[in-house]
mmCIF file of C-alpha atoms in Angstrom:
data_model
loop_
_atom_site.group_PDB
_atom_site.id
_atom_site.type_symbol
_atom_site.label_atom_id
_atom_site.label_comp_id
_atom_site.label_asym_id
_atom_site.label_seq_id
_atom_site.Cartn_x
_atom_site.Cartn_y
_atom_site.Cartn_z
ATOM 1 C CA MET P 1 0.000 0.000 0.000
ATOM 2 C CA SER P 2 1.256 3.500 -0.856
ATOM 3 C CA THR P 3 2.247 5.683 2.086
ATOM 4 C CA PRO P 4 0.856 9.237 2.359
ATOM 5 C CA ILE P 5 4.155 10.818 1.316
ATOM 6 C CA VAL P 6 4.398 8.573 -1.745
ATOM 7 C CA ALA P 7 0.799 9.245 -2.733
ATOM 8 C CA TYR P 8 1.245 12.986 -2.219
ATOM 9 C CA THR P 9 4.434 13.112 -4.273
ATOM 10 C CA LEU P 10 2.906 11.025 -7.050
ATOM 11 C CA ARG P 11 -0.064 13.364 -7.320
ATOM 12 C CA LEU P 12 2.235 16.344 -7.739
ATOM 13 C CA ALA P 13 4.287 14.433 -10.298
ATOM 14 C CA ASP P 14 1.188 13.390 -12.222
ATOM 15 C CA ASP P 15 -0.063 16.989 -12.288
ATOM 16 C CA ALA P 16 3.217 18.157 -13.777
ATOM 17 C CA LEU P 17 3.657 15.309 -16.263
ATOM 18 C CA VAL P 18 0.119 15.397 -17.657
ATOM 19 C CA LEU P 19 0.069 19.170 -18.133
ATOM 20 C CA GLY P 20 3.610 19.098 -19.506
ATOM 21 C CA HIS P 21 2.591 16.501 -22.069
ATOM 22 C CA ARG P 22 -0.458 18.531 -23.063
ATOM 23 C CA LEU P 23 1.712 21.591 -23.655
ATOM 24 C CA SER P 24 4.215 19.530 -25.634
ATOM 25 C CA GLU P 25 1.399 18.730 -28.071
ATOM 26 C CA TRP P 26 1.643 22.351 -29.271
ATOM 27 C CA THR P 27 5.070 21.639 -30.752
ATOM 28 C CA SER P 28 4.873 22.407 -34.490
ATOM 29 C CA ARG P 29 1.317 23.747 -34.022
ATOM 30 C CA ALA P 30 1.728 26.972 -32.020
ATOM 31 C CA PRO P 31 0.555 30.232 -33.641
ATOM 32 C CA THR P 32 4.076 31.677 -33.860
ATOM 33 C CA LEU P 33 7.614 30.305 -33.679
ATOM 34 C CA GLU P 34 8.323 32.369 -30.570
ATOM 35 C CA GLU P 35 5.217 31.009 -28.873
ATOM 36 C CA GLU P 36 6.093 27.477 -29.873
ATOM 37 C CA MET P 37 9.429 27.866 -28.103
ATOM 38 C CA ALA P 38 7.751 29.351 -25.039
ATOM 39 C CA LEU P 39 5.189 26.544 -24.707
ATOM 40 C CA ALA P 40 7.855 23.906 -25.307
ATOM 41 C CA ASN P 41 10.031 25.405 -22.587
ATOM 42 C CA ILE P 42 7.130 25.496 -20.133
ATOM 43 C CA ALA P 43 6.422 21.859 -20.990
ATOM 44 C CA LEU P 44 10.058 20.972 -20.322
ATOM 45 C CA ASP P 45 9.933 22.745 -16.961
ATOM 46 C CA LEU P 46 6.886 20.716 -15.967
ATOM 47 C CA ILE P 47 8.351 17.432 -17.158
ATOM 48 C CA GLY P 48 11.525 18.232 -15.237
ATOM 49 C CA GLN P 49 9.449 18.768 -12.107
ATOM 50 C CA ALA P 50 7.694 15.462 -12.758
ATOM 51 C CA ARG P 51 11.022 13.628 -13.113
ATOM 52 C CA ALA P 52 12.302 14.901 -9.763
ATOM 53 C CA LEU P 53 9.035 14.050 -8.030
ATOM 54 C CA TYR P 54 8.750 10.566 -9.573
ATOM 55 C CA THR P 55 12.331 9.813 -8.598
ATOM 56 C CA TYR P 56 11.636 10.833 -5.011
ATOM 57 C CA ALA P 57 8.351 8.896 -4.937
ATOM 58 C CA GLY P 58 10.176 5.788 -6.148
ATOM 59 C CA GLU P 59 12.851 6.166 -3.482
ATOM 60 C CA ALA P 60 10.261 6.748 -0.741
ATOM 61 C CA GLU P 61 8.238 3.779 -1.949
ATOM 62 C CA GLY P 62 11.242 1.440 -1.742
ATOM 63 C CA ARG P 63 10.018 -0.980 -4.410
ATOM 64 C CA GLY P 64 12.718 -0.204 -6.922
ATOM 65 C CA ARG P 65 10.448 1.669 -9.317
ATOM 66 C CA THR P 66 12.127 4.392 -11.371
ATOM 67 C CA GLU P 67 10.756 7.634 -12.757
ATOM 68 C CA ASP P 68 10.137 5.857 -16.079
ATOM 69 C CA ASP P 69 8.248 3.027 -14.343
ATOM 70 C CA LEU P 70 5.980 5.519 -12.624
ATOM 71 C CA ALA P 71 5.411 7.646 -15.714
ATOM 72 C CA TYR P 72 5.027 4.971 -18.373
ATOM 73 C CA PHE P 73 3.904 1.776 -16.662
ATOM 74 C CA ARG P 74 0.959 2.850 -14.545
ATOM 75 C CA GLY P 75 -2.604 2.713 -15.796
ATOM 76 C CA GLU P 76 -5.182 5.475 -16.006
ATOM 77 C CA ALA P 77 -6.787 4.687 -12.637
ATOM 78 C CA GLU P 78 -3.389 4.885 -10.917
ATOM 79 C CA PHE P 79 -2.855 8.498 -11.974
ATOM 80 C CA GLY P 80 -3.934 11.084 -9.405
ATOM 81 C CA ASN P 81 -3.605 14.277 -11.452
ATOM 82 C CA LEU P 82 -6.061 17.136 -11.541
ATOM 83 C CA LEU P 83 -8.776 16.678 -14.143
ATOM 84 C CA LEU P 84 -8.133 20.239 -15.317
ATOM 85 C CA ASN P 85 -4.652 19.255 -16.464
ATOM 86 C CA GLU P 86 -5.760 16.344 -18.627
ATOM 87 C CA LEU P 87 -8.349 18.189 -20.716
ATOM 88 C CA PRO P 88 -7.417 18.449 -24.413
ATOM 89 C CA ASN P 89 -5.668 21.667 -25.393
ATOM 90 C CA GLY P 90 -8.559 23.151 -27.337
ATOM 91 C CA ASP P 91 -7.666 26.393 -29.107
ATOM 92 C CA PHE P 92 -4.844 28.722 -28.050
ATOM 93 C CA ALA P 93 -7.162 30.728 -25.792
ATOM 94 C CA PHE P 94 -8.189 27.547 -23.959
ATOM 95 C CA THR P 95 -4.551 26.585 -23.378
ATOM 96 C CA ILE P 96 -3.648 30.076 -22.143
ATOM 97 C CA ALA P 97 -6.673 30.280 -19.849
ATOM 98 C CA ARG P 98 -5.822 26.889 -18.312
ATOM 99 C CA GLN P 99 -2.208 27.898 -17.855
ATOM 100 C CA LEU P 100 -3.288 31.053 -16.061
ATOM 101 C CA LEU P 101 -5.603 29.151 -13.710
ATOM 102 C CA VAL P 102 -3.058 26.435 -12.947
ATOM 103 C CA SER P 103 0.008 28.675 -12.631
ATOM 104 C CA ALA P 104 -1.834 31.139 -10.379
ATOM 105 C CA PHE P 105 -2.334 28.225 -7.999
ATOM 106 C CA MET P 106 1.019 26.498 -8.389
ATOM 107 C CA LEU P 107 3.146 29.579 -7.700
ATOM 108 C CA PRO P 108 1.915 30.083 -4.111
ATOM 109 C CA PHE P 109 1.780 26.302 -3.714
ATOM 110 C CA TRP P 110 5.470 25.822 -4.529
ATOM 111 C CA THR P 111 6.361 28.871 -2.451
ATOM 112 C CA ALA P 112 4.598 27.370 0.546
ATOM 113 C CA LEU P 113 6.157 23.945 -0.058
ATOM 114 C CA THR P 114 9.659 25.419 0.168
ATOM 115 C CA GLY P 115 8.971 25.515 3.908
ATOM 116 C CA SER P 116 8.203 21.783 4.048
ATOM 117 C CA ARG P 117 9.880 19.690 6.731
ATOM 118 C CA ASP P 118 10.605 17.208 3.959
ATOM 119 C CA ALA P 119 13.952 18.456 2.647
ATOM 120 C CA THR P 120 13.584 16.820 -0.778
ATOM 121 C CA LEU P 121 10.143 18.271 -1.434
ATOM 122 C CA ALA P 122 11.357 21.667 -0.238
ATOM 123 C CA ALA P 123 14.293 21.543 -2.656
ATOM 124 C CA ILE P 124 12.093 20.528 -5.592
ATOM 125 C CA ALA P 125 9.687 23.327 -4.691
ATOM 126 C CA ALA P 126 12.462 25.933 -4.596
ATOM 127 C CA LYS P 127 13.379 25.169 -8.213
ATOM 128 C CA ALA P 128 9.779 24.875 -9.384
ATOM 129 C CA GLU P 129 8.830 28.187 -7.775
ATOM 130 C CA LYS P 130 11.181 30.103 -10.080
ATOM 131 C CA GLU P 131 9.931 28.269 -13.149
ATOM 132 C CA VAL P 132 6.246 28.755 -12.404
ATOM 133 C CA ALA P 133 6.762 32.472 -11.791
ATOM 134 C CA TYR P 134 7.612 32.694 -15.500
ATOM 135 C CA HIS P 135 4.715 30.421 -16.477
ATOM 136 C CA LEU P 136 2.291 32.713 -14.665
ATOM 137 C CA ARG P 137 3.729 35.889 -16.174
ATOM 138 C CA HIS P 138 3.530 34.377 -19.662
ATOM 139 C CA ALA P 139 -0.081 33.263 -19.238
ATOM 140 C CA ALA P 140 -1.176 36.547 -17.656
ATOM 141 C CA GLU P 141 0.355 38.604 -20.466
ATOM 142 C CA TRP P 142 -1.355 36.475 -23.110
ATOM 143 C CA THR P 143 -4.634 36.667 -21.202
ATOM 144 C CA VAL P 144 -4.510 40.446 -21.528
ATOM 145 C CA ARG P 145 -3.564 40.293 -25.215
ATOM 146 C CA LEU P 146 -6.407 37.927 -26.039
ATOM 147 C CA GLY P 147 -9.025 39.399 -23.735
ATOM 148 C CA ASP P 148 -8.279 42.951 -24.837
ATOM 149 C CA GLY P 149 -7.482 41.995 -28.437
ATOM 150 C CA THR P 150 -9.826 41.305 -31.312
ATOM 151 C CA ASP P 151 -13.521 40.477 -31.003
ATOM 152 C CA GLU P 152 -12.729 36.868 -31.866
ATOM 153 C CA SER P 153 -9.895 36.492 -29.345
ATOM 154 C CA ARG P 154 -12.083 38.010 -26.646
ATOM 155 C CA VAL P 155 -14.980 35.667 -27.414
ATOM 156 C CA ARG P 156 -12.635 32.682 -27.319
ATOM 157 C CA MET P 157 -11.146 33.702 -23.961
ATOM 158 C CA ILE P 158 -14.608 34.122 -22.459
ATOM 159 C CA ALA P 159 -15.647 30.709 -23.758
ATOM 160 C CA ALA P 160 -12.445 29.111 -22.435
ATOM 161 C CA LEU P 161 -12.859 30.573 -18.955
ATOM 162 C CA ASP P 162 -16.504 29.512 -18.798
ATOM 163 C CA GLU P 163 -15.585 25.966 -19.808
ATOM 164 C CA LEU P 164 -12.579 25.669 -17.485
ATOM 165 C CA TRP P 165 -13.969 27.288 -14.342
ATOM 166 C CA PRO P 166 -15.917 24.220 -13.080
ATOM 167 C CA TRP P 167 -12.638 22.257 -13.080
ATOM 168 C CA THR P 168 -10.788 24.630 -10.726
ATOM 169 C CA GLY P 169 -12.356 23.533 -7.434
ATOM 170 C CA GLU P 170 -10.342 20.315 -7.398
ATOM 171 C CA MET P 171 -7.108 22.294 -6.906
ATOM 172 C CA PHE P 172 -8.156 23.057 -3.320
ATOM 173 C CA GLU P 173 -9.330 19.553 -2.346
ATOM 174 C CA MET P 174 -7.495 17.554 0.328
ATOM 175 C CA ASP P 175 -8.206 14.107 1.704
ATOM 176 C CA GLY P 176 -7.392 12.734 5.153
ATOM 177 C CA PRO P 177 -3.812 11.580 4.442
ATOM 178 C CA GLU P 178 -2.932 14.919 2.842
ATOM 179 C CA ARG P 179 -4.375 16.799 5.825
ATOM 180 C CA ALA P 180 -2.222 14.665 8.093
ATOM 181 C CA LEU P 181 0.839 15.656 6.059
ATOM 182 C CA VAL P 182 -0.179 19.304 6.433
ATOM 183 C CA GLU P 183 -0.379 18.889 10.195
ATOM 184 C CA ALA P 184 3.055 17.256 10.148
ATOM 185 C CA GLY P 185 4.503 20.275 8.337
ATOM 186 C CA VAL P 186 5.217 18.309 5.164
ATOM 187 C CA ALA P 187 2.403 19.283 2.786
ATOM 188 C CA VAL P 188 0.692 22.549 1.866
ATOM 189 C CA ASP P 189 -2.778 23.526 3.067
ATOM 190 C CA ARG P 190 -4.409 24.017 -0.313
ATOM 191 C CA GLU P 191 -7.456 25.792 1.058
ATOM 192 C CA ARG P 192 -5.272 28.590 2.417
ATOM 193 C CA LEU P 193 -4.128 29.367 -1.117
ATOM 194 C CA ARG P 194 -7.633 30.098 -2.400
ATOM 195 C CA ASP P 195 -7.645 33.838 -1.644
ATOM 196 C CA GLU P 196 -4.257 34.433 -3.269
ATOM 197 C CA TRP P 197 -5.251 32.372 -6.304
ATOM 198 C CA SER P 198 -8.506 34.248 -6.614
ATOM 199 C CA ALA P 199 -6.757 37.629 -6.355
ATOM 200 C CA THR P 200 -4.108 36.714 -8.940
ATOM 201 C CA VAL P 201 -6.632 35.405 -11.448
ATOM 202 C CA GLY P 202 -8.962 38.316 -10.785
ATOM 203 C CA GLU P 203 -6.186 40.845 -11.405
ATOM 204 C CA ALA P 204 -5.288 39.281 -14.758
ATOM 205 C CA LEU P 205 -8.903 39.073 -15.853
ATOM 206 C CA ALA P 206 -9.573 42.666 -14.833
ATOM 207 C CA GLU P 207 -6.606 43.903 -16.840
ATOM 208 C CA ALA P 208 -7.893 41.912 -19.805
ATOM 209 C CA GLY P 209 -11.402 43.340 -19.387
ATOM 210 C CA LEU P 210 -12.800 39.873 -18.730
ATOM 211 C CA ASP P 211 -15.388 38.922 -16.133
ATOM 212 C CA ARG P 212 -14.622 36.205 -13.619
ATOM 213 C CA PRO P 213 -17.016 33.267 -14.138
ATOM 214 C CA ARG P 214 -19.381 32.530 -11.279
ATOM 215 C CA ASP P 215 -18.521 29.749 -8.867
ATOM 216 C CA GLY P 216 -20.881 26.805 -8.984
ATOM 217 C CA TRP P 217 -20.795 23.030 -9.123
ATOM 218 C CA MET P 218 -17.226 21.752 -9.447
ATOM 219 C CA GLN P 219 -15.830 18.635 -11.109
ATOM 220 C CA THR P 220 -13.891 16.196 -8.946
ATOM 221 C CA GLY P 221 -12.419 12.693 -9.023
ATOM 222 C CA GLY P 222 -8.905 12.963 -10.438
ATOM 223 C CA ARG P 223 -7.211 12.493 -7.084
ATOM 224 C CA ARG P 224 -9.155 9.223 -6.673
ATOM 225 C CA GLY P 225 -8.209 7.943 -10.120
ATOM 226 C CA LEU P 226 -11.565 8.843 -11.670
ATOM 227 C CA HIS P 227 -10.698 10.586 -14.903
ATOM 228 C CA THR P 228 -12.276 11.976 -18.030
ATOM 229 C CA GLU P 229 -12.231 9.936 -21.213
ATOM 230 C CA HIS P 230 -9.328 12.094 -22.370
ATOM 231 C CA LEU P 231 -6.609 10.811 -20.026
ATOM 232 C CA GLY P 232 -6.700 7.258 -21.355
ATOM 233 C CA HIS P 233 -6.180 8.477 -24.922
ATOM 234 C CA MET P 234 -3.350 10.743 -23.800
ATOM 235 C CA LEU P 235 -1.583 7.980 -21.889
ATOM 236 C CA ALA P 236 -1.939 5.583 -24.829
ATOM 237 C CA VAL P 237 0.071 8.016 -26.933
ATOM 238 C CA MET P 238 2.518 9.072 -24.235
ATOM 239 C CA GLN P 239 3.288 5.539 -23.034
ATOM 240 C CA SER P 240 3.205 3.669 -26.345
ATOM 241 C CA LEU P 241 6.937 3.744 -27.110
ATOM 242 C CA ALA P 242 8.062 2.778 -23.613
ATOM 243 C CA ARG P 243 5.547 -0.057 -23.450
ATOM 244 C CA ALA P 244 6.444 -1.337 -26.924
ATOM 245 C CA HIS P 245 10.164 -1.328 -26.088
ATOM 246 C CA PRO P 246 10.471 -1.668 -22.287
ATOM 247 C CA GLY P 247 13.937 -0.857 -21.043
ATOM 248 C CA ALA P 248 15.021 0.646 -24.356
ATOM 249 C CA THR P 249 17.589 3.449 -24.308
ATOM 250 C CA TRP P 250 18.856 5.751 -27.024
#
């Protein structure tokens, strides 16, 4: 059975890997060459975070599983990522809106985790904090360009925010084992980040002239391995090479 620290670390790794893979799908498809490089670099940052977290989860688990084992040889129900991260990219506005919502949460999250009593998690967080600061700035700037841009870009940003908003509640969910890690000084109290997240997102939307969608019913289930139909398709693509040639190197 997975221990709380292993489960917690795997969830963070899954969040980073799944969103990193989604962003990597923009390679050769981004609207400009400069933007293609930016999205690819953000994807690499996230995949780098995932590698460090998977490696630590494997060490803490003590079953000899490597980062590749945990990324490529687990099934859909074993992934504990946020549902928001696994949604298909949609158009550019959808990708930017998601990146704003996720980065506005992850920046204060990593900042808080730098104070973890777990030295490895704190070290991973210190590196990730710097990376996500750029991710947030990039997404916020594009949110303003699109929201305050053409009629079409504005309509697409409004549609993206309306579609994504019901998936944001899961970012603040915690179960019993995660609460215990918070009490032990290891994990971050997600609920305490809500006000800062809300202020950051609200500031970007206000500058873009966009209204914040109303809170309502929120999607949930990713942390329990209950995913949308999209994750299975994504994993089939992402894991196909490693599963076809297990142990291969190049």
